[in-house]
mmCIF file with all atom_site columns, C-alpha atoms in Angstrom:
data_model
loop_
_atom_site.group_PDB
_atom_site.id
_atom_site.type_symbol
_atom_site.label_atom_id
_atom_site.label_alt_id
_atom_site.label_comp_id
_atom_site.label_asym_id
_atom_site.label_entity_id
_atom_site.label_seq_id
_atom_site.pdbx_PDB_ins_code
_atom_site.Cartn_x
_atom_site.Cartn_y
_atom_site.Cartn_z
_atom_site.occupancy
_atom_site.B_iso_or_equiv
_atom_site.pdbx_formal_charge
_atom_site.auth_seq_id
_atom_site.auth_comp_id
_atom_site.auth_asym_id
_atom_site.auth_atom_id
_atom_site.pdbx_PDB_model_num
ATOM 1   C CA . MET A 1 1   ? -1.179 -14.221 17.657  1.00 50.00 ? 1   MET A CA 1
ATOM 2   C CA . LYS A 1 2   ? 1.242  -13.943 14.749  1.00 70.00 ? 2   LYS A CA 1
ATOM 3   C CA . GLN A 1 3   ? 4.940  -13.673 15.501  1.00 76.00 ? 3   GLN A CA 1
ATOM 4   C CA . SER A 1 4   ? 6.232  -10.125 15.430  1.00 78.00 ? 4   SER A CA 1
ATOM 5   C CA . TYR A 1 5   ? 9.682  -8.987  14.423  1.00 75.00 ? 5   TYR A CA 1
ATOM 6   C CA . ILE A 1 6   ? 11.486 -6.019  15.952  1.00 79.00 ? 6   ILE A CA 1
ATOM 7   C CA . PHE A 1 7   ? 15.223 -6.770  15.761  1.00 72.00 ? 7   PHE A CA 1
ATOM 8   C CA . PRO A 1 8   ? 17.280 -9.081  13.533  1.00 73.00 ? 8   PRO A CA 1
ATOM 9   C CA . THR A 1 9   ? 18.356 -12.510 14.733  1.00 72.00 ? 9   THR A CA 1
ATOM 10  C CA . GLN A 1 10  ? 21.841 -13.953 14.390  1.00 77.00 ? 10  GLN A CA 1
ATOM 11  C CA . ASP A 1 11  ? 20.588 -16.028 11.424  1.00 78.00 ? 11  ASP A CA 1
ATOM 12  C CA . ASP A 1 12  ? 19.283 -12.822 9.789   1.00 73.00 ? 12  ASP A CA 1
ATOM 13  C CA . GLY A 1 13  ? 22.773 -11.309 10.116  1.00 72.00 ? 13  GLY A CA 1
ATOM 14  C CA . ILE A 1 14  ? 24.407 -14.385 8.598   1.00 74.00 ? 14  ILE A CA 1
ATOM 15  C CA . ARG A 1 15  ? 22.028 -14.302 5.608   1.00 78.00 ? 15  ARG A CA 1
ATOM 16  C CA . LEU A 1 16  ? 22.734 -10.599 5.104   1.00 74.00 ? 16  LEU A CA 1
ATOM 17  C CA . PHE A 1 17  ? 26.518 -11.137 5.076   1.00 73.00 ? 17  PHE A CA 1
ATOM 18  C CA . LYS A 1 18  ? 26.199 -14.090 2.683   1.00 76.00 ? 18  LYS A CA 1
ATOM 19  C CA . ARG A 1 19  ? 24.559 -11.775 0.143   1.00 77.00 ? 19  ARG A CA 1
ATOM 20  C CA . GLN A 1 20  ? 27.865 -9.852  -0.095  1.00 78.00 ? 20  GLN A CA 1
ATOM 21  C CA . LEU A 1 21  ? 26.113 -6.623  -1.042  1.00 76.00 ? 21  LEU A CA 1
ATOM 22  C CA . GLN A 1 22  ? 28.430 -4.117  -2.715  1.00 84.00 ? 22  GLN A CA 1
ATOM 23  C CA . GLY A 1 23  ? 27.810 -0.381  -2.943  1.00 85.00 ? 23  GLY A CA 1
ATOM 24  C CA . GLU A 1 24  ? 24.734 1.623   -2.025  1.00 90.00 ? 24  GLU A CA 1
ATOM 25  C CA . VAL A 1 25  ? 21.942 -0.138  -0.156  1.00 90.00 ? 25  VAL A CA 1
ATOM 26  C CA . ILE A 1 26  ? 18.340 0.989   0.248   1.00 93.00 ? 26  ILE A CA 1
ATOM 27  C CA . MET A 1 27  ? 16.515 -0.370  3.279   1.00 92.00 ? 27  MET A CA 1
ATOM 28  C CA . LEU A 1 28  ? 12.754 -0.828  2.910   1.00 95.00 ? 28  LEU A CA 1
ATOM 29  C CA . ASN A 1 29  ? 11.163 -0.585  6.367   1.00 95.00 ? 29  ASN A CA 1
ATOM 30  C CA . LEU A 1 30  ? 7.561  -1.658  6.950   1.00 96.00 ? 30  LEU A CA 1
ATOM 31  C CA . LEU A 1 31  ? 6.421  -0.674  10.436  1.00 97.00 ? 31  LEU A CA 1
ATOM 32  C CA . ARG A 1 32  ? 3.291  -1.480  12.417  1.00 96.00 ? 32  ARG A CA 1
ATOM 33  C CA . LEU A 1 33  ? 3.073  0.874   15.376  1.00 97.00 ? 33  LEU A CA 1
ATOM 34  C CA . ARG A 1 34  ? 1.536  0.493   18.800  1.00 97.00 ? 34  ARG A CA 1
ATOM 35  C CA . GLU A 1 35  ? -1.390 2.788   19.489  1.00 98.00 ? 35  GLU A CA 1
ATOM 36  C CA . ILE A 1 36  ? 0.261  3.756   22.804  1.00 98.00 ? 36  ILE A CA 1
ATOM 37  C CA . ALA A 1 37  ? 4.043  3.345   23.103  1.00 98.00 ? 37  ALA A CA 1
ATOM 38  C CA . ASP A 1 38  ? 5.007  0.551   25.476  1.00 97.00 ? 38  ASP A CA 1
ATOM 39  C CA . TYR A 1 39  ? 7.944  1.523   27.695  1.00 97.00 ? 39  TYR A CA 1
ATOM 40  C CA . SER A 1 40  ? 7.449  -1.404  30.110  1.00 96.00 ? 40  SER A CA 1
ATOM 41  C CA . LYS A 1 41  ? 10.838 -2.896  29.114  1.00 92.00 ? 41  LYS A CA 1
ATOM 42  C CA . CYS A 1 42  ? 12.591 0.429   29.717  1.00 90.00 ? 42  CYS A CA 1
ATOM 43  C CA . PRO A 1 43  ? 10.457 2.470   32.159  1.00 93.00 ? 43  PRO A CA 1
ATOM 44  C CA . LYS A 1 44  ? 13.249 4.910   33.034  1.00 91.00 ? 44  LYS A CA 1
ATOM 45  C CA . PHE A 1 45  ? 13.061 6.253   29.456  1.00 91.00 ? 45  PHE A CA 1
ATOM 46  C CA . ALA A 1 46  ? 9.289  6.614   29.388  1.00 93.00 ? 46  ALA A CA 1
ATOM 47  C CA . PRO A 1 47  ? 7.934  10.131  28.894  1.00 93.00 ? 47  PRO A CA 1
ATOM 48  C CA . GLU A 1 48  ? 6.065  11.634  31.822  1.00 94.00 ? 48  GLU A CA 1
ATOM 49  C CA . LEU A 1 49  ? 2.720  11.143  30.052  1.00 96.00 ? 49  LEU A CA 1
ATOM 50  C CA . PRO A 1 50  ? 1.828  8.278   27.676  1.00 97.00 ? 50  PRO A CA 1
ATOM 51  C CA . ILE A 1 51  ? 2.632  8.936   24.003  1.00 98.00 ? 51  ILE A CA 1
ATOM 52  C CA . SER A 1 52  ? 1.601  7.224   20.799  1.00 98.00 ? 52  SER A CA 1
ATOM 53  C CA . GLY A 1 53  ? 3.732  4.721   18.943  1.00 98.00 ? 53  GLY A CA 1
ATOM 54  C CA . ARG A 1 54  ? 4.089  7.312   16.178  1.00 97.00 ? 54  ARG A CA 1
ATOM 55  C CA . GLU A 1 55  ? 5.445  9.872   18.667  1.00 98.00 ? 55  GLU A CA 1
ATOM 56  C CA . ALA A 1 56  ? 7.908  7.327   20.087  1.00 97.00 ? 56  ALA A CA 1
ATOM 57  C CA . LEU A 1 57  ? 9.063  6.482   16.550  1.00 97.00 ? 57  LEU A CA 1
ATOM 58  C CA . GLN A 1 58  ? 9.616  10.190  15.899  1.00 97.00 ? 58  GLN A CA 1
ATOM 59  C CA . LEU A 1 59  ? 11.757 10.413  19.055  1.00 96.00 ? 59  LEU A CA 1
ATOM 60  C CA . TYR A 1 60  ? 13.838 7.487   17.743  1.00 95.00 ? 60  TYR A CA 1
ATOM 61  C CA . ILE A 1 61  ? 14.265 9.144   14.338  1.00 96.00 ? 61  ILE A CA 1
ATOM 62  C CA . ASP A 1 62  ? 15.141 12.515  15.886  1.00 96.00 ? 62  ASP A CA 1
ATOM 63  C CA . GLN A 1 63  ? 17.819 10.937  18.060  1.00 94.00 ? 63  GLN A CA 1
ATOM 64  C CA . THR A 1 64  ? 19.362 8.686   15.396  1.00 94.00 ? 64  THR A CA 1
ATOM 65  C CA . LEU A 1 65  ? 19.160 10.791  12.211  1.00 95.00 ? 65  LEU A CA 1
ATOM 66  C CA . PRO A 1 66  ? 22.368 12.761  12.945  1.00 94.00 ? 66  PRO A CA 1
ATOM 67  C CA . PHE A 1 67  ? 24.268 9.463   13.308  1.00 92.00 ? 67  PHE A CA 1
ATOM 68  C CA . LEU A 1 68  ? 22.676 8.050   10.164  1.00 93.00 ? 68  LEU A CA 1
ATOM 69  C CA . LYS A 1 69  ? 23.807 11.093  8.186   1.00 94.00 ? 69  LYS A CA 1
ATOM 70  C CA . GLU A 1 70  ? 27.273 10.994  9.792   1.00 91.00 ? 70  GLU A CA 1
ATOM 71  C CA . SER A 1 71  ? 27.640 7.382   8.597   1.00 91.00 ? 71  SER A CA 1
ATOM 72  C CA . GLY A 1 72  ? 26.771 8.397   5.014   1.00 92.00 ? 72  GLY A CA 1
ATOM 73  C CA . GLY A 1 73  ? 23.082 7.505   5.102   1.00 94.00 ? 73  GLY A CA 1
ATOM 74  C CA . ASP A 1 74  ? 19.837 9.418   4.809   1.00 96.00 ? 74  ASP A CA 1
ATOM 75  C CA . ILE A 1 75  ? 16.087 8.917   4.973   1.00 97.00 ? 75  ILE A CA 1
ATOM 76  C CA . LEU A 1 76  ? 14.639 9.063   1.461   1.00 97.00 ? 76  LEU A CA 1
ATOM 77  C CA . LEU A 1 77  ? 10.980 8.606   2.368   1.00 97.00 ? 77  LEU A CA 1
ATOM 78  C CA . VAL A 1 78  ? 8.677  8.341   5.353   1.00 96.00 ? 78  VAL A CA 1
ATOM 79  C CA . ALA A 1 79  ? 5.102  7.636   4.310   1.00 97.00 ? 79  ALA A CA 1
ATOM 80  C CA . GLN A 1 80  ? 1.850  6.684   5.950   1.00 95.00 ? 80  GLN A CA 1
ATOM 81  C CA . ALA A 1 81  ? 0.577  3.312   4.776   1.00 93.00 ? 81  ALA A CA 1
ATOM 82  C CA . GLU A 1 82  ? -2.373 1.017   5.400   1.00 87.00 ? 82  GLU A CA 1
ATOM 83  C CA . SER A 1 83  ? -3.438 -2.188  3.719   1.00 86.00 ? 83  SER A CA 1
ATOM 84  C CA . PHE A 1 84  ? -2.038 -3.579  0.489   1.00 85.00 ? 84  PHE A CA 1
ATOM 85  C CA . PHE A 1 85  ? -3.648 -2.951  -2.882  1.00 88.00 ? 85  PHE A CA 1
ATOM 86  C CA . ILE A 1 86  ? -2.058 -6.224  -4.023  1.00 90.00 ? 86  ILE A CA 1
ATOM 87  C CA . GLY A 1 87  ? -1.237 -8.539  -1.149  1.00 89.00 ? 87  GLY A CA 1
ATOM 88  C CA . PRO A 1 88  ? -2.731 -10.088 1.966   1.00 88.00 ? 88  PRO A CA 1
ATOM 89  C CA . SER A 1 89  ? -5.903 -8.249  2.979   1.00 87.00 ? 89  SER A CA 1
ATOM 90  C CA . ASP A 1 90  ? -5.248 -8.999  6.658   1.00 85.00 ? 90  ASP A CA 1
ATOM 91  C CA . GLU A 1 91  ? -1.766 -7.436  6.616   1.00 86.00 ? 91  GLU A CA 1
ATOM 92  C CA . GLN A 1 92  ? -1.463 -3.738  7.349   1.00 90.00 ? 92  GLN A CA 1
ATOM 93  C CA . TRP A 1 93  ? 1.502  -1.401  7.891   1.00 95.00 ? 93  TRP A CA 1
ATOM 94  C CA . ASP A 1 94  ? 1.360  2.072   9.402   1.00 97.00 ? 94  ASP A CA 1
ATOM 95  C CA . ILE A 1 95  ? 4.657  3.537   8.154   1.00 97.00 ? 95  ILE A CA 1
ATOM 96  C CA . VAL A 1 96  ? 6.899  2.806   5.183   1.00 97.00 ? 96  VAL A CA 1
ATOM 97  C CA . MET A 1 97  ? 10.436 4.171   5.248   1.00 97.00 ? 97  MET A CA 1
ATOM 98  C CA . LEU A 1 98  ? 13.194 4.080   2.672   1.00 97.00 ? 98  LEU A CA 1
ATOM 99  C CA . VAL A 1 99  ? 16.645 4.591   4.149   1.00 95.00 ? 99  VAL A CA 1
ATOM 100 C CA . LYS A 1 100 ? 19.704 4.955   1.897   1.00 95.00 ? 100 LYS A CA 1
ATOM 101 C CA . GLN A 1 101 ? 23.136 3.916   3.046   1.00 92.00 ? 101 GLN A CA 1
ATOM 102 C CA . THR A 1 102 ? 26.423 4.080   1.118   1.00 92.00 ? 102 THR A CA 1
ATOM 103 C CA . SER A 1 103 ? 27.193 0.431   1.910   1.00 90.00 ? 103 SER A CA 1
ATOM 104 C CA . ILE A 1 104 ? 26.129 -2.413  4.130   1.00 84.00 ? 104 ILE A CA 1
ATOM 105 C CA . GLN A 1 105 ? 29.236 -1.770  6.236   1.00 86.00 ? 105 GLN A CA 1
ATOM 106 C CA . SER A 1 106 ? 28.140 1.849   6.757   1.00 87.00 ? 106 SER A CA 1
ATOM 107 C CA . PHE A 1 107 ? 24.680 0.646   7.728   1.00 82.00 ? 107 PHE A CA 1
ATOM 108 C CA . LEU A 1 108 ? 26.158 -1.743  10.284  1.00 81.00 ? 108 LEU A CA 1
ATOM 109 C CA . SER A 1 109 ? 28.428 0.940   11.740  1.00 85.00 ? 109 SER A CA 1
ATOM 110 C CA . PHE A 1 110 ? 25.358 3.163   12.146  1.00 84.00 ? 110 PHE A CA 1
ATOM 111 C CA . ALA A 1 111 ? 23.311 0.349   13.716  1.00 80.00 ? 111 ALA A CA 1
ATOM 112 C CA . GLU A 1 112 ? 26.131 -0.551  16.116  1.00 83.00 ? 112 GLU A CA 1
ATOM 113 C CA . ASN A 1 113 ? 26.791 3.073   17.146  1.00 85.00 ? 113 ASN A CA 1
ATOM 114 C CA . LYS A 1 114 ? 26.363 3.230   20.926  1.00 85.00 ? 114 LYS A CA 1
ATOM 115 C CA . ALA A 1 115 ? 24.356 6.470   20.785  1.00 80.00 ? 115 ALA A CA 1
ATOM 116 C CA . CYS A 1 116 ? 21.982 4.898   18.241  1.00 82.00 ? 116 CYS A CA 1
ATOM 117 C CA . MET A 1 117 ? 21.666 1.776   20.329  1.00 84.00 ? 117 MET A CA 1
ATOM 118 C CA . ASN A 1 118 ? 20.698 3.969   23.292  1.00 84.00 ? 118 ASN A CA 1
ATOM 119 C CA . ALA A 1 119 ? 17.745 5.318   21.286  1.00 90.00 ? 119 ALA A CA 1
ATOM 120 C CA . ASN A 1 120 ? 16.423 1.816   20.556  1.00 91.00 ? 120 ASN A CA 1
ATOM 121 C CA . PHE A 1 121 ? 14.179 1.985   23.629  1.00 94.00 ? 121 PHE A CA 1
ATOM 122 C CA . HIS A 1 122 ? 11.982 4.470   21.704  1.00 96.00 ? 122 HIS A CA 1
ATOM 123 C CA . ARG A 1 123 ? 11.956 2.141   18.676  1.00 94.00 ? 123 ARG A CA 1
ATOM 124 C CA . THR A 1 124 ? 11.061 -0.854  20.865  1.00 94.00 ? 124 THR A CA 1
ATOM 125 C CA . ALA A 1 125 ? 8.308  1.119   22.598  1.00 97.00 ? 125 ALA A CA 1
ATOM 126 C CA . ALA A 1 126 ? 6.903  2.331   19.265  1.00 97.00 ? 126 ALA A CA 1
ATOM 127 C CA . ILE A 1 127 ? 6.911  -0.744  17.052  1.00 97.00 ? 127 ILE A CA 1
ATOM 128 C CA . LEU A 1 128 ? 4.526  -3.660  17.275  1.00 96.00 ? 128 LEU A CA 1
ATOM 129 C CA . ASP A 1 129 ? 5.940  -5.414  14.197  1.00 95.00 ? 129 ASP A CA 1
ATOM 130 C CA . ALA A 1 130 ? 8.469  -4.620  11.478  1.00 95.00 ? 130 ALA A CA 1
ATOM 131 C CA . ARG A 1 131 ? 10.044 -5.850  8.266   1.00 94.00 ? 131 ARG A CA 1
ATOM 132 C CA . LEU A 1 132 ? 13.404 -4.672  6.913   1.00 92.00 ? 132 LEU A CA 1
ATOM 133 C CA . LEU A 1 133 ? 14.400 -5.508  3.354   1.00 93.00 ? 133 LEU A CA 1
ATOM 134 C CA . PRO A 1 134 ? 17.898 -4.525  2.155   1.00 92.00 ? 134 PRO A CA 1
ATOM 135 C CA . MET A 1 135 ? 17.793 -3.733  -1.580  1.00 91.00 ? 135 MET A CA 1
ATOM 136 C CA . GLN A 1 136 ? 20.210 -2.718  -4.312  1.00 90.00 ? 136 GLN A CA 1
ATOM 137 C CA . ALA A 1 137 ? 19.471 -1.003  -7.606  1.00 80.00 ? 137 ALA A CA 1
ATOM 138 C CA . ILE A 1 138 ? 19.445 -3.250  -10.648 1.00 78.00 ? 138 ILE A CA 1
ATOM 139 C CA . THR A 1 139 ? 22.271 -2.111  -12.881 1.00 73.00 ? 139 THR A CA 1
ATOM 140 C CA . ASP A 1 140 ? 20.809 -3.432  -16.127 1.00 67.00 ? 140 ASP A CA 1
ATOM 141 C CA . GLN A 1 141 ? 17.579 -1.476  -15.506 1.00 66.00 ? 141 GLN A CA 1
ATOM 142 C CA . LEU A 1 142 ? 14.477 -3.506  -16.178 1.00 65.00 ? 142 LEU A CA 1
ATOM 143 C CA . SER A 1 143 ? 12.525 -0.274  -16.722 1.00 60.00 ? 143 SER A CA 1
ATOM 144 C CA . HIS A 1 144 ? 13.695 0.305   -20.302 1.00 56.00 ? 144 HIS A CA 1
#
């Protein structure tokens, strides 16, 4: 089985800080969801009846969105995805999200917010695998 990624490692954090991102950051989230949410690591938070990974992800979003907005961020896009048009044919993602944050410091304050951290059990139950790519707009605009 391939390694899955749910949360950043300490090395991931070090690499992020070394980038010294300035200004607005857009986070590209690629999410592969469990068919049935797995609350085995946090059974006291499990719903009475089993729910899908998508439903558990929605619970996470519902609980954390007010804190994201309070920290200056917002969700720009949530979209259903599948397999790549260009890319590995054996790699598939269920949800793509774009999350805007005013700065990397604002993103970290959101991520470290205790209330947000308390909602992570829904995220953990929902997600089978994830990728998170911090991005910044190119100021000299390649699109011209």
